[in-house]
mmCIF file of C-alpha atoms in Angstrom:
data_model
loop_
_atom_site.group_PDB
_atom_site.id
_atom_site.type_symbol
_atom_site.label_atom_id
_atom_site.label_comp_id
_atom_site.label_asym_id
_atom_site.label_seq_id
_atom_site.Cartn_x
_atom_site.Cartn_y
_atom_site.Cartn_z
ATOM 1 C CA MET A 1 -29.193 -53.789 18.828
ATOM 2 C CA LEU A 2 -32.447 -52.042 19.623
ATOM 3 C CA VAL A 3 -34.028 -49.275 17.533
ATOM 4 C CA ILE A 4 -37.119 -47.244 18.373
ATOM 5 C CA VAL A 5 -38.651 -44.750 15.949
ATOM 6 C CA LEU A 6 -41.116 -42.358 17.514
ATOM 7 C CA GLU A 7 -43.460 -40.050 15.577
ATOM 8 C CA ASN A 8 -45.461 -37.284 17.255
ATOM 9 C CA GLY A 9 -44.383 -38.462 20.689
ATOM 10 C CA PRO A 10 -44.823 -36.097 23.620
ATOM 11 C CA PRO A 11 -41.667 -34.383 24.936
ATOM 12 C CA ARG A 12 -41.920 -36.269 28.237
ATOM 13 C CA LEU A 13 -41.659 -39.632 26.458
ATOM 14 C CA ARG A 14 -38.805 -38.405 24.260
ATOM 15 C CA GLY A 15 -36.924 -37.350 27.386
ATOM 16 C CA ARG A 16 -37.566 -40.675 29.076
ATOM 17 C CA LEU A 17 -36.269 -42.600 26.052
ATOM 18 C CA ALA A 18 -33.173 -40.382 25.966
ATOM 19 C CA ILE A 19 -32.294 -41.631 29.465
ATOM 20 C CA TRP A 20 -31.921 -45.202 28.160
ATOM 21 C CA LEU A 21 -31.116 -44.776 24.480
ATOM 22 C CA LEU A 22 -29.067 -42.519 22.223
ATOM 23 C CA GLU A 23 -31.215 -40.249 20.034
ATOM 24 C CA ILE A 24 -29.251 -40.330 16.771
ATOM 25 C CA ARG A 25 -31.822 -38.295 14.869
ATOM 26 C CA ALA A 26 -35.092 -36.652 15.893
ATOM 27 C CA GLY A 27 -37.325 -39.486 17.099
ATOM 28 C CA VAL A 28 -34.802 -42.277 16.317
ATOM 29 C CA TYR A 29 -33.341 -44.025 19.368
ATOM 30 C CA VAL A 30 -30.730 -46.816 19.461
ATOM 31 C CA GLY A 31 -29.206 -48.953 22.179
ATOM 32 C CA ASN A 32 -28.174 -52.478 23.118
ATOM 33 C CA TYR A 33 -30.080 -54.033 26.018
ATOM 34 C CA SER A 34 -31.368 -57.374 27.264
ATOM 35 C CA ALA A 35 -34.900 -58.563 26.512
ATOM 36 C CA LYS A 36 -36.000 -57.632 30.042
ATOM 37 C CA VAL A 37 -34.782 -54.038 29.719
ATOM 38 C CA ARG A 38 -36.187 -53.841 26.167
ATOM 39 C CA ASP A 39 -39.624 -54.839 27.501
ATOM 40 C CA HIS A 40 -39.352 -52.211 30.249
ATOM 41 C CA ILE A 41 -38.466 -49.507 27.713
ATOM 42 C CA TRP A 42 -41.357 -50.542 25.434
ATOM 43 C CA HIS A 43 -43.738 -50.375 28.392
ATOM 44 C CA GLN A 44 -42.638 -46.751 28.896
ATOM 45 C CA VAL A 45 -43.520 -46.102 25.236
ATOM 46 C CA GLU A 46 -46.936 -47.772 25.636
ATOM 47 C CA VAL A 47 -47.747 -45.662 28.689
ATOM 48 C CA GLY A 48 -46.544 -42.356 27.267
ATOM 49 C CA ILE A 49 -47.267 -42.484 23.511
ATOM 50 C CA GLY A 50 -50.446 -40.368 23.580
ATOM 51 C CA ASP A 51 -51.578 -39.652 19.999
ATOM 52 C CA GLY A 52 -48.194 -40.566 18.499
ATOM 53 C CA ASN A 53 -46.977 -43.828 17.048
ATOM 54 C CA ALA A 54 -43.860 -45.926 17.445
ATOM 55 C CA VAL A 55 -42.045 -48.960 16.135
ATOM 56 C CA MET A 56 -39.370 -50.943 17.936
ATOM 57 C CA ALA A 57 -37.033 -53.369 16.158
ATOM 58 C CA TRP A 58 -34.354 -55.587 17.655
ATOM 59 C CA ARG A 59 -31.935 -58.302 16.618
ATOM 60 C CA THR A 60 -33.061 -61.870 17.287
ATOM 61 C CA SER A 61 -32.271 -65.392 16.112
ATOM 62 C CA ASN A 62 -35.130 -65.921 13.640
ATOM 63 C CA GLU A 63 -34.791 -66.285 9.862
ATOM 64 C CA ALA A 64 -35.005 -62.541 9.258
ATOM 65 C CA GLY A 65 -32.505 -61.795 12.030
ATOM 66 C CA PHE A 66 -34.785 -59.228 13.667
ATOM 67 C CA ASP A 67 -38.280 -58.742 15.061
ATOM 68 C CA PHE A 68 -40.432 -55.661 15.609
ATOM 69 C CA VAL A 69 -43.578 -54.331 17.266
ATOM 70 C CA THR A 70 -45.654 -51.273 16.474
ATOM 71 C CA LEU A 71 -47.905 -49.010 18.494
ATOM 72 C CA GLY A 72 -50.328 -46.251 17.575
ATOM 73 C CA LYS A 73 -52.153 -45.282 14.431
ATOM 74 C CA ASN A 74 -50.125 -45.845 11.257
ATOM 75 C CA ARG A 75 -50.817 -47.094 7.729
ATOM 76 C CA ARG A 76 -48.148 -49.774 8.133
ATOM 77 C CA ILE A 77 -49.278 -52.780 10.139
ATOM 78 C CA PRO A 78 -47.377 -55.990 10.901
ATOM 79 C CA VAL A 79 -48.826 -59.217 9.480
ATOM 80 C CA GLU A 80 -47.580 -62.773 9.748
ATOM 81 C CA LEU A 81 -47.483 -64.896 6.609
ATOM 82 C CA ASP A 82 -46.228 -68.487 6.780
ATOM 83 C CA GLY A 83 -44.219 -67.689 9.900
ATOM 84 C CA ALA A 84 -42.582 -64.572 8.426
ATOM 85 C CA LYS A 85 -43.464 -61.148 9.807
ATOM 86 C CA LEU A 86 -44.143 -58.664 7.016
ATOM 87 C CA VAL A 87 -45.559 -55.153 6.755
ATOM 88 C CA SER A 88 -48.896 -54.434 5.104
ATOM 89 C CA PHE A 89 -50.215 -51.024 4.123
ATOM 90 C CA LEU A 90 -53.747 -49.957 4.963
ATOM 91 C CA PRO A 91 -55.598 -48.127 2.178
ATOM 92 C CA GLN A 92 -55.244 -44.346 2.151
ATOM 93 C CA THR A 93 -58.164 -42.392 3.542
ATOM 94 C CA ASP A 94 -59.217 -38.997 2.193
ATOM 95 C CA ALA A 95 -57.505 -37.377 5.196
ATOM 96 C CA ASN A 96 -54.217 -39.040 4.166
ATOM 97 C CA ALA A 97 -54.500 -38.225 0.455
ATOM 98 C CA LEU A 98 -51.900 -35.898 -0.950
#
């Protein structure tokens, strides 16, 4: 299983992802592909993301059962701690304050 969540992605990228994956909700794409195809799809995201951000998660045979990568500006950043991939939050800036 492969899941991509896209925020503020340009329409061209959204259309390209819709060729390969099923958009089950606005900006949420799912599919089931090999690692080679997954890498090709992620490359399309890297090339076309513009000012948006994205995360891709997929099933794998590690302890957690999945892995993920992120791209673009976001408060959530992946960090590795003792071999486990976790998510850390960057401090809020004044622009992000509610």
